Amino acid sequence: MEPVTAFFAIILGGVLVGICVHFIPASATGAMSAATGIATGPSMLSAGAGMAGLLSASYSIDSGLSVVLASGATASALMVALTILSGNIANAFGTGVPPASGQTASGQSITGKSTKDAISGWDQKPYISPGTDGHGMPVQTNFSGLIGAFIGGTGGALVLFAVYTLLVPILRQDAAFTISGFIAGGVFLINCVLPAYTLVGKTEGMFDQKIRKTPKTLVSCFIVSSVIAMIIYIAAVVIQ
Amino acid sequence: MLPLLGAALSGLLAFLAGIFEDSESNAGSASNPNSQVQLAPQIGHRHRYFNKAISGEPPANALWVTTAATVAVLLSVRLEAMGTLYSVILSSVIGALVSALLLGLYGILAHISRIASMRTFRQPLYWDAIFSALPLGISFGFLTAFSLTLLSFTAGMMLNNPFSVPLIALLLGITIGSIGSATGDIHYGAERLYQHYMFGSGIPIAKQGDIDIKGEYGYRNSVDTPYFTLRFGAMVTAFAFGLLIFLDSLSRVFDFAGVWTSVIVELGIILIIFIVTVRLEKYTRDKYGPFMR
Amino acid sequence: MSTDMKKEFTSQELYFIALVPGIIAILMVKFYHPVTPIAVILIWPAFLSGANAVRSVARYGLGTGTASIGYWGTAVGATIAFISQFINPAYNFVSPYFEILSALIVGAVTGICAQRIIKMKIPVMIRDSAILASSTAIIAMFLLGMLTEYSASVTTVDAYITYPLIYIATTLAILHPFNGSMGAGENQRRTLRLSAVEASMTTALFGLIALLFSEALFFTGISVIIVSAAGFVIFVKRWFSAVKEDTYEFAWTGYPPAEH
């Protein structure tokens, strides 16, 4: 990868990280089974998934870009899939509620007035506990979470690989691995907080109305990632 | 043989770490259910919970684990004369002790400061509510940091992860924190804190803060919490984190498609998990039926 | 650090008392390493400034946790500090100004994005995001300098293994004072005093790390631990006197009133 390509790859990676947060269903009040989505803040959950992806991508960093991206994406998706399964187990047997989407039940999701799940077609309305905004992760949010994790894992792995190619010529290899891993983690953590400002702490994924606000995140993440990428590029290439 | 052994060992360590992590966060009312403990005095429930609230679970766990791993790596270089295995285990114990000390300090500062901010709601500061629950939280924190430090060493040494051990520890700490707060917390936040509400319902937003302050006998303090959540919430956390680390390591053991093997295996696993999740949803919908008052 | 005044410190004041001593402290460890224990004292205001920035941003209800804003700020500061570690030693004179300024810019740009594009309507967003990121850059540069500047030639392990700890320990020390004091009775005085306690805890931890890191840093490590411990005792006393004023009632044990 050429240094200039790496510069643009860091920006693209940062933007992908920003977008992924919109797709991963998360809500802190989920911990009281009072909202649809994984029971923690969107930025925290995306960070966890991204870190799992980085860890997995690091194993295959010598096998080329496409393998690194795929490993990062699948490991992030594995983390989100397992978290959704366990969250649903905790809801089903710990609290005794079936998964149900609050926004779909109130007919406000992006699919229109229908109260049915967009993928499985199961009606959500009768299964909501009164006074709550849904609970657990029904099929549509599960699917959306997996897509988000694929996007986020790809973004994290892309930054990892790009920084690694910038650092390999100027550092020892083991140092380059760790420092690029750390910087990729840093770029991930910087970009996954901006969408949380847009989401105000809660989202149901791609069937949520808030998905329409993605362009705002996209522009913000693009600007911030560009500045970060420029600083990395200046330090690693320009003043060497 | 070595990769398989490494996968099995890391799976085991991750499973143990999951149990301890969730118990640690529940013993200190950390993470999302903390908002409920925080709300309780505002609606008139003066409580005796240990309200630790160091931060969200991901950064807090990342700190414990990274401290333990950094100290352990630096010490194990010094203790190299003892042989790799002994130096790693001994220095991991010492590293975990340092992070347990840090956890204790942060825990005390957080609880006292949060209770001090509850003056308007006339919440007293009970010293025994801290000092009976703190050792429990510290020991669970110690065990979490210890198992995750060993797991980082396993990943770095047996599974040949190119990152340095403290960075692996940081990534694992953030991951376990977000899994722990996303799964185990539901059992604490939606069930344990609201045991006086009927089973089989989410907690209505209007009722939040109306937590159960009575225990099995007397008033409830945080020592009683892991006693309850260890049986289910901690196991679910351990299931998720242990399976994540185990399957991720296991996918690299095979070799039938070159460098793409692990990706293909993981995609297959994700598909299976997706199907299981959908079947679970169908099962609960059929079994529980629509909500009835 | 006379935090017992009645009026609140503004972010700019705190940033100023963090920036100037912070840069002096970084230059001290860079050019004359034996004075590290004194430099440690000069770096504590940077923790206060960071904690205050978290406080003033998070008070508005961000829609994300205090923890997220804390790790965001440190991610900016610490990442830039670590990026600067691989620039050519011939350009060493740009450090630490390059890092602190870059962090200030990234923080301000993020604040502008949050304010103008996401339209968050938080008046202090731009200013305090910049101050938060820049304060963490000062802390990270100092800790890096303490561990690496002097010992680079005699060390047995590489400095980069301490990067994760520098990142996450700074994160917790910055975000925890506000997160730990949250509640209706939260006030700046107690939050800043708690921040000073945690600053001394964090530098003591890095004293321990320095002790283990290299033979050459043995005495540095010991002296940093001693200075930090002394600071810890003083700050805990001051913090606890604020707690005594603010807490409703102390009890060794007992039942909550009015419910039995």
XYZ file of N, CA, C and O in Angstrom, chain B residues 40-192:
612
model
N -32.380 5.721 43.230
C -33.191 5.274 44.359
C -33.377 6.332 45.446
O -34.517 6.569 45.863
N -32.299 7.000 45.926
C -32.535 7.995 46.977
C -33.462 9.117 46.528
O -34.200 9.682 47.340
N -33.446 9.416 45.222
C -34.284 10.514 44.731
C -35.764 10.225 44.875
O -36.573 11.129 44.925
N -36.128 8.911 44.866
C -37.541 8.615 45.067
C -37.778 8.038 46.449
O -38.759 7.340 46.690
N -36.853 8.335 47.371
C -37.121 8.014 48.761
C -36.606 6.682 49.261
O -36.856 6.324 50.398
N -35.917 5.914 48.434
C -35.349 4.661 48.924
C -33.907 4.881 49.346
O -33.022 4.885 48.510
N -33.659 5.094 50.623
C -32.275 5.158 51.079
C -31.766 3.724 51.158
O -32.394 2.870 51.783
N -30.638 3.471 50.524
C -30.199 2.088 50.334
C -28.871 1.832 51.015
O -28.219 2.754 51.511
N -28.488 0.572 51.019
C -27.186 0.180 51.563
C -26.352 -0.545 50.508
O -25.553 -1.425 50.803
N -26.573 -0.183 49.252
C -25.773 -0.773 48.184
C -24.400 -0.125 48.130
O -24.249 1.045 48.482
N -23.424 -0.900 47.652
C -22.104 -0.356 47.363
C -22.179 0.240 45.960
O -22.325 -0.470 44.983
N -22.121 1.583 45.894
C -22.369 2.290 44.641
C -21.021 2.709 44.039
O -20.591 3.825 44.176
N -20.383 1.759 43.354
C -18.978 1.963 43.001
C -18.799 2.915 41.813
O -18.060 3.889 41.901
N -19.445 2.618 40.699
C -19.470 3.555 39.577
C -18.124 4.134 39.220
O -17.925 5.340 39.221
N -17.149 3.288 38.955
C -15.841 3.822 38.583
C -15.925 4.425 37.194
O -15.421 5.508 36.943
N -16.570 3.731 36.311
C -16.848 4.269 34.974
C -17.658 3.179 34.299
O -18.074 2.243 34.943
N -17.877 3.329 32.995
C -18.475 2.209 32.297
C -17.568 1.005 32.458
O -16.379 1.146 32.726
N -18.129 -0.200 32.340
C -17.283 -1.375 32.537
C -16.103 -1.457 31.570
O -15.023 -1.866 31.976
N -16.249 -1.103 30.288
C -15.100 -1.312 29.400
C -13.830 -0.584 29.835
O -12.801 -1.238 30.000
N -13.859 0.743 30.092
C -12.598 1.356 30.508
C -12.098 0.841 31.855
O -10.899 0.653 32.027
N -13.029 0.594 32.787
C -12.592 0.150 34.105
C -11.869 -1.191 33.998
O -10.751 -1.345 34.494
N -12.491 -2.148 33.317
C -11.833 -3.447 33.189
C -10.550 -3.348 32.403
O -9.579 -4.041 32.704
N -10.552 -2.479 31.389
C -9.324 -2.312 30.627
C -8.212 -1.822 31.542
O -7.075 -2.267 31.426
N -8.543 -0.927 32.486
C -7.498 -0.435 33.396
C -6.975 -1.562 34.278
O -5.776 -1.752 34.415
N -7.896 -2.343 34.894
C -7.410 -3.416 35.782
C -6.500 -4.365 35.010
O -5.424 -4.726 35.461
N -6.969 -4.765 33.841
C -6.242 -5.801 33.114
C -4.930 -5.250 32.571
O -3.893 -5.910 32.638
N -4.957 -4.009 32.048
C -3.725 -3.466 31.473
C -2.689 -3.220 32.551
O -1.498 -3.467 32.345
N -3.128 -2.728 33.724
C -2.181 -2.555 34.825
C -1.526 -3.886 35.165
O -0.291 -3.987 35.247
N -2.373 -4.906 35.357
C -1.835 -6.217 35.731
C -0.878 -6.720 34.661
O 0.216 -7.196 34.959
N -1.259 -6.577 33.397
C -0.437 -7.138 32.328
C 0.870 -6.370 32.180
O 1.923 -6.977 31.972
N 0.818 -5.025 32.308
C 2.056 -4.255 32.153
C 3.033 -4.585 33.266
O 4.220 -4.847 33.021
N 2.526 -4.598 34.516
C 3.406 -4.955 35.634
C 3.944 -6.369 35.436
O 5.141 -6.634 35.640
N 3.074 -7.274 34.979
C 3.497 -8.664 34.822
C 4.577 -8.792 33.758
O 5.554 -9.514 33.944
N 4.417 -8.081 32.648
C 5.421 -8.189 31.585
C 6.765 -7.661 32.069
O 7.811 -8.291 31.873
N 6.721 -6.491 32.741
C 7.981 -5.905 33.206
C 8.649 -6.798 34.249
O 9.865 -6.972 34.249
N 7.821 -7.397 35.132
C 8.385 -8.260 36.166
C 8.916 -9.558 35.582
O 9.957 -10.047 36.006
N 8.202 -10.095 34.605
C 8.603 -11.402 34.095
C 9.955 -11.314 33.390
O 10.688 -12.294 33.338
N 10.288 -10.111 32.882
C 11.626 -9.950 32.306
C 12.676 -10.060 33.414
O 13.719 -10.689 33.256
N 12.346 -9.453 34.573
C 13.280 -9.512 35.706
C 13.430 -10.925 36.256
O 14.475 -11.307 36.753
N 12.315 -11.664 36.226
C 12.315 -12.983 36.859
C 12.638 -14.100 35.875
O 12.363 -15.256 36.151
N 13.189 -13.734 34.743
C 13.397 -14.714 33.677
C 14.198 -15.931 34.148
O 13.983 -17.047 33.660
N 15.077 -15.709 35.115
C 15.942 -16.806 35.581
C 15.135 -17.975 36.133
O 15.611 -19.111 36.174
N 13.902 -17.723 36.554
C 13.093 -18.790 37.142
C 12.491 -19.708 36.094
O 11.856 -20.697 36.438
N 12.634 -19.382 34.843
C 11.978 -20.168 33.800
C 10.710 -19.449 33.371
O 10.055 -18.780 34.181
N 10.342 -19.585 32.085
C 9.255 -18.776 31.529
C 7.944 -18.974 32.276
O 7.291 -18.013 32.689
N 7.568 -20.244 32.494
C 6.243 -20.520 33.047
C 6.104 -19.926 34.447
O 5.142 -19.211 34.739
N 7.094 -20.185 35.299
C 7.010 -19.702 36.672
C 7.020 -18.190 36.697
O 6.274 -17.561 37.443
N 7.907 -17.588 35.895
C 7.989 -16.129 35.951
C 6.682 -15.507 35.481
O 6.214 -14.524 36.055
N 6.056 -16.095 34.452
C 4.795 -15.534 33.968
C 3.718 -15.633 35.033
O 3.008 -14.664 35.331
N 3.600 -16.806 35.654
C 2.512 -16.986 36.624
C 2.741 -16.111 37.852
O 1.837 -15.399 38.311
N 3.972 -16.125 38.359
C 4.250 -15.339 39.559
C 4.048 -13.844 39.298
O 3.409 -13.138 40.087
N 4.563 -13.375 38.153
C 4.427 -11.936 37.899
C 2.972 -11.572 37.591
O 2.551 -10.456 37.886
N 2.188 -12.509 37.035
C 0.764 -12.202 36.835
C 0.055 -12.027 38.171
O -0.814 -11.165 38.310
N 0.438 -12.854 39.157
C -0.184 -12.703 40.480
C 0.131 -11.325 41.047
O -0.756 -10.608 41.524
N 1.418 -10.937 40.936
C 1.793 -9.639 41.506
C 1.114 -8.496 40.745
O 0.594 -7.551 41.343
N 1.081 -8.622 39.413
C 0.399 -7.602 38.614
C -1.057 -7.481 38.996
O -1.590 -6.373 39.166
N -1.726 -8.627 39.183
C -3.141 -8.589 39.545
C -3.330 -7.980 40.924
O -4.331 -7.301 41.183
N -2.339 -8.192 41.827
C -2.434 -7.567 43.153
C -2.379 -6.047 43.033
O -3.152 -5.340 43.705
N -1.485 -5.547 42.179
C -1.398 -4.094 41.997
C -2.726 -3.553 41.490
O -3.246 -2.553 41.986
N -3.307 -4.255 40.514
C -4.559 -3.721 39.977
C -5.686 -3.865 40.986
O -6.603 -3.047 41.003
N -5.629 -4.891 41.859
C -6.659 -5.008 42.889
C -6.583 -3.847 43.870
O -7.603 -3.312 44.305
N -5.337 -3.433 44.172
C -5.151 -2.277 45.058
C -5.760 -1.025 44.432
O -6.471 -0.240 45.081
N -5.492 -0.866 43.137
C -6.023 0.287 42.416
C -7.549 0.272 42.427
O -8.209 1.289 42.653
N -8.107 -0.926 42.194
C -9.570 -1.071 42.196
C -10.135 -0.679 43.551
O -11.151 0.030 43.644
N -9.467 -1.126 44.619
C -9.950 -0.796 45.951
C -9.974 0.700 46.175
O -10.956 1.261 46.675
N -8.879 1.379 45.786
C -8.809 2.823 45.982
C -9.897 3.534 45.187
O -10.629 4.371 45.716
N -10.007 3.200 43.899
C -11.031 3.834 43.073
C -12.430 3.544 43.628
O -13.305 4.415 43.628
N -12.628 2.307 44.103
C -13.945 1.929 44.626
C -14.336 2.773 45.823
O -15.451 3.298 45.896
N -13.399 2.929 46.777
C -13.712 3.716 47.978
C -14.005 5.169 47.598
O -15.010 5.754 48.023
N -13.110 5.744 46.765
C -13.289 7.154 46.380
C -14.631 7.356 45.691
O -15.355 8.319 45.966
N -14.977 6.417 44.790
C -16.211 6.579 44.029
C -17.425 6.497 44.935
O -18.333 7.331 44.860
N -17.452 5.494 45.818
C -18.639 5.333 46.657
C -18.844 6.543 47.554
O -19.929 7.127 47.594
N -17.769 6.950 48.254
C -17.925 8.055 49.203
C -18.352 9.322 48.474
O -19.253 10.047 48.900
N -17.726 9.563 47.307
C -18.035 10.802 46.604
C -19.459 10.803 46.056
O -20.133 11.831 46.053
N -19.907 9.649 45.600
C -21.281 9.604 45.078
C -22.304 9.773 46.181
O -23.317 10.437 45.996
N -22.038 9.151 47.343
C -22.997 9.313 48.438
C -23.006 10.763 48.917
O -24.042 11.322 49.268
N -21.815 11.406 48.906
C -21.755 12.809 49.335
C -22.606 13.693 48.438
O -23.148 14.701 48.889
N -22.737 13.319 47.162
C -23.558 14.115 46.249
C -25.046 13.880 46.447
O -25.865 14.488 45.778
N -25.410 12.972 47.352
C -26.826 12.628 47.565
C -27.383 13.350 48.779
O -28.368 12.920 49.366
N -26.745 14.456 49.173
C -27.169 15.152 50.380
C -28.634 15.583 50.305
O -29.392 15.427 51.258
N -29.037 16.113 49.164
C -30.392 16.611 49.004
C -31.432 15.533 49.312
O -32.536 15.844 49.748
N -31.068 14.271 49.051
C -32.053 13.191 49.219
C -31.846 12.462 50.545
O -32.386 11.392 50.746
N -31.053 13.028 51.410
C -30.839 12.544 52.773
C -30.378 11.092 52.799
O -30.893 10.252 53.522
N -29.410 10.801 51.951
C -28.842 9.449 51.925
C -27.631 9.415 52.858
O -26.657 10.115 52.624
N -27.675 8.616 53.936
C -26.508 8.549 54.814
C -25.402 7.700 54.200
O -25.654 6.874 53.330
N -24.181 7.916 54.686
C -23.055 7.102 54.243
C -22.818 6.025 55.290
O -22.449 6.322 56.419
N -23.091 4.767 54.928
C -22.864 3.653 55.855
C -21.499 3.062 55.586
O -21.247 2.536 54.502
N -20.627 3.143 56.592
C -19.264 2.640 56.372
C -19.278 1.139 56.139
O -18.518 0.622 55.315
N -20.127 0.422 56.854
C -20.067 -1.035 56.700
C -20.588 -1.477 55.337
O -20.236 -2.547 54.860
N -21.400 -0.610 54.697
C -21.853 -0.954 53.348
C -20.675 -0.962 52.373
O -20.667 -1.712 51.409
N -19.662 -0.112 52.625
C -18.462 -0.177 51.782
C -17.601 -1.353 52.203
O -17.219 -2.182 51.378
N -17.316 -1.398 53.519
C -16.221 -2.274 53.915
C -16.621 -3.741 53.962
O -15.765 -4.607 54.059
N -17.907 -4.049 53.892
C -18.244 -5.465 53.753
C -18.256 -5.884 52.287
O -17.946 -7.017 51.963
N -18.593 -4.951 51.398
C -18.680 -5.340 49.984
C -17.360 -5.166 49.259
O -17.113 -5.831 48.258
N -16.505 -4.277 49.771
C -15.272 -3.970 49.042
C -14.335 -5.172 48.877
O -13.864 -5.424 47.759
N -14.072 -5.950 49.955
C -13.164 -7.093 49.763
C -13.663 -8.067 48.705
O -12.872 -8.623 47.950
N -14.981 -8.221 48.654
C -15.550 -9.123 47.648
C -15.282 -8.599 46.246
O -14.809 -9.329 45.362
N -15.537 -7.290 46.058
C -15.279 -6.691 44.750
C -13.808 -6.766 44.378
O -13.450 -7.090 43.242
N -12.940 -6.498 45.383
C -11.503 -6.534 45.104
C -11.083 -7.946 44.711
O -10.304 -8.134 43.776
N -11.623 -8.964 45.418
C -11.174 -10.320 45.078
C -11.663 -10.715 43.695
O -10.925 -11.335 42.933
N -12.898 -10.357 43.350
C -13.356 -10.661 41.991
C -12.528 -9.888 40.967
O -12.187 -10.412 39.905
N -12.180 -8.647 41.296
C -11.356 -7.862 40.387
C -9.980 -8.481 40.217
O -9.438 -8.545 39.105
N -9.425 -8.950 41.328
C -8.132 -9.633 41.269
C -8.200 -10.844 40.341
O -7.339 -11.048 39.480
N -9.253 -11.649 40.529
C -9.365 -12.865 39.714
C -9.567 -12.523 38.241
O -9.002 -13.183 37.361
N -10.372 -11.472 37.961
C -10.545 -11.056 36.564
C -9.210 -10.669 35.963
O -8.840 -11.125 34.874
N -8.485 -9.782 36.675
C -7.219 -9.297 36.136
C -6.244 -10.450 35.960
O -5.525 -10.535 34.956
N -6.238 -11.379 36.927
C -5.313 -12.503 36.847
C -5.626 -13.393 35.653
O -4.745 -13.727 34.854
N -6.901 -13.763 35.496
C -7.203 -14.667 34.378
C -6.978 -13.983 33.036
O -6.485 -14.605 32.097
N -7.306 -12.684 32.959
C -7.110 -12.025 31.667
C -5.629 -11.779 31.370
O -5.218 -11.790 30.207
N -4.826 -11.565 32.421
C -3.386 -11.433 32.169
C -2.821 -12.742 31.636
O -2.063 -12.762 30.658
N -3.219 -13.849 32.286
C -2.767 -15.145 31.782
C -3.261 -15.362 30.357
O -2.541 -15.895 29.507
N -4.509 -14.929 30.094
C -5.063 -15.090 28.739
C -4.249 -14.278 27.739
O -3.962 -14.758 26.634
N -3.831 -13.056 28.136
C -3.028 -12.247 27.220
C -1.686 -12.912 26.956
O -1.194 -12.915 25.825
N -1.094 -13.469 28.012
C 0.168 -14.184 27.803
C -0.044 -15.387 26.893
O 0.790 -15.676 26.028
N -1.158 -16.099 27.092
C -1.441 -17.253 26.241
C -1.563 -16.821 24.792
O -0.991 -17.443 23.894
N -2.306 -15.723 24.561
C -2.479 -15.254 23.183
C -1.149 -14.820 22.597
O -0.845 -15.083 21.436
N -0.329 -14.142 23.414
C 0.933 -13.638 22.897
C 1.972 -14.725 22.688
O 2.737 -14.676 21.735
N 1.997 -15.715 23.600
C 3.077 -16.704 23.548
C 2.673 -17.995 22.852
O 3.426 -18.541 22.062
N 1.485 -18.519 23.135
C 1.110 -19.809 22.549
C 0.423 -19.640 21.201
O 0.549 -20.484 20.334
N -0.359 -18.562 21.055
C -1.101 -18.395 19.808
C -0.408 -17.428 18.855
O -0.913 -17.153 17.780
N 0.753 -16.896 19.277
C 1.576 -16.044 18.418
C 0.862 -14.796 17.909
O 0.955 -14.450 16.741
N 0.134 -14.120 18.794
C -0.414 -12.833 18.401
C 0.728 -11.823 18.308
O 1.573 -11.768 19.189
N 0.800 -11.041 17.221
C 1.941 -10.144 17.068
C 1.932 -8.940 17.996
O 2.969 -8.298 18.149
N 0.774 -8.600 18.597
C 0.741 -7.456 19.507
C 1.498 -7.785 20.784
O 1.638 -8.932 21.166
N 1.949 -6.707 21.480
C 2.575 -6.938 22.776
C 1.486 -7.272 23.800
O 0.322 -6.924 23.626
N 1.906 -7.960 24.873
C 0.924 -8.472 25.837
C 0.042 -7.377 26.442
O -1.177 -7.551 26.516
N 0.592 -6.206 26.876
C -0.306 -5.186 27.434
C -1.364 -4.686 26.450
O -2.491 -4.396 26.848
N -1.011 -4.614 25.158
C -2.026 -4.170 24.187
C -3.126 -5.219 24.046
O -4.311 -4.883 23.985
N -2.729 -6.507 24.021
C -3.753 -7.561 23.991
C -4.647 -7.424 25.211
O -5.874 -7.550 25.128
N -4.014 -7.139 26.367
C -4.795 -6.994 27.597
C -5.776 -5.840 27.488
O -6.930 -5.963 27.905
N -5.329 -4.716 26.901
C -6.232 -3.564 26.753
C -7.426 -3.926 25.881
O -8.584 -3.663 26.231
N -7.136 -4.585 24.731
C -8.229 -4.932 23.817
C -9.183 -5.912 24.486
O -10.408 -5.776 24.404
N -8.605 -6.924 25.189
C -9.462 -7.894 25.870
C -10.272 -7.235 26.972
O -11.443 -7.570 27.182
N -9.651 -6.285 27.689
C -10.362 -5.616 28.777
C -11.563 -4.844 28.264
O -12.652 -4.916 28.843
N -11.383 -4.109 27.151
C -12.519 -3.354 26.607
C -13.593 -4.321 26.115
O -14.792 -4.130 26.360
N -13.163 -5.419 25.473
C -14.153 -6.375 24.966
C -14.928 -7.024 26.101
O -16.155 -7.104 26.049
N -14.223 -7.496 27.128
C -14.951 -8.184 28.213
C -15.848 -7.198 28.936
O -16.967 -7.557 29.343
N -15.408 -5.949 29.046
C -16.259 -4.967 29.703
C -17.536 -4.748 28.933
O -18.635 -4.694 29.511
N -17.445 -4.648 27.607
C -18.690 -4.381 26.881
C -19.571 -5.616 26.834
O -20.793 -5.492 26.858
N -18.972 -6.818 26.811
C -19.822 -8.009 26.865
C -20.473 -8.121 28.243
O -21.662 -8.405 28.369
N -19.668 -7.873 29.288
C -20.203 -7.987 30.637
C -21.335 -7.013 30.882
O -22.353 -7.355 31.484
N -21.176 -5.770 30.391
C -22.247 -4.817 30.660
C -23.438 -5.070 29.751
O -24.540 -4.631 30.041
N -23.242 -5.807 28.633
C -24.363 -6.031 27.726
C -25.162 -7.274 28.079
O -26.318 -7.376 27.692
N -24.588 -8.225 28.789
C -25.334 -9.463 29.038
C -25.616 -9.679 30.520
O -26.754 -9.768 30.931
N -24.542 -9.766 31.326
C -24.738 -10.092 32.734
C -25.556 -9.044 33.461
O -26.329 -9.356 34.365
N -25.414 -7.779 33.037
C -26.105 -6.697 33.721
C -27.611 -6.820 33.655
O -28.312 -6.274 34.501
N -28.129 -7.505 32.625
C -29.580 -7.616 32.515
C -30.122 -8.393 33.712
O -31.160 -8.051 34.275
N -29.370 -9.431 34.113
C -29.839 -10.226 35.243
C -29.828 -9.418 36.534
O -30.695 -9.576 37.384
N -28.832 -8.531 36.649
C -28.766 -7.688 37.842
C -29.783 -6.544 37.768
O -30.586 -6.337 38.669
N -29.756 -5.820 36.625
C -30.570 -4.617 36.523
C -32.051 -4.899 36.403
O -32.872 -4.178 36.955
N -32.425 -5.952 35.659
C -33.844 -6.176 35.408
C -34.444 -7.192 36.370
O -35.661 -7.277 36.484
N -33.613 -7.972 37.050
C -34.193 -8.984 37.922
C -33.798 -8.776 39.384
O -34.652 -8.597 40.238
N -32.508 -8.734 39.667
C -32.103 -8.676 41.069
C -32.551 -7.378 41.740
O -33.048 -7.389 42.855
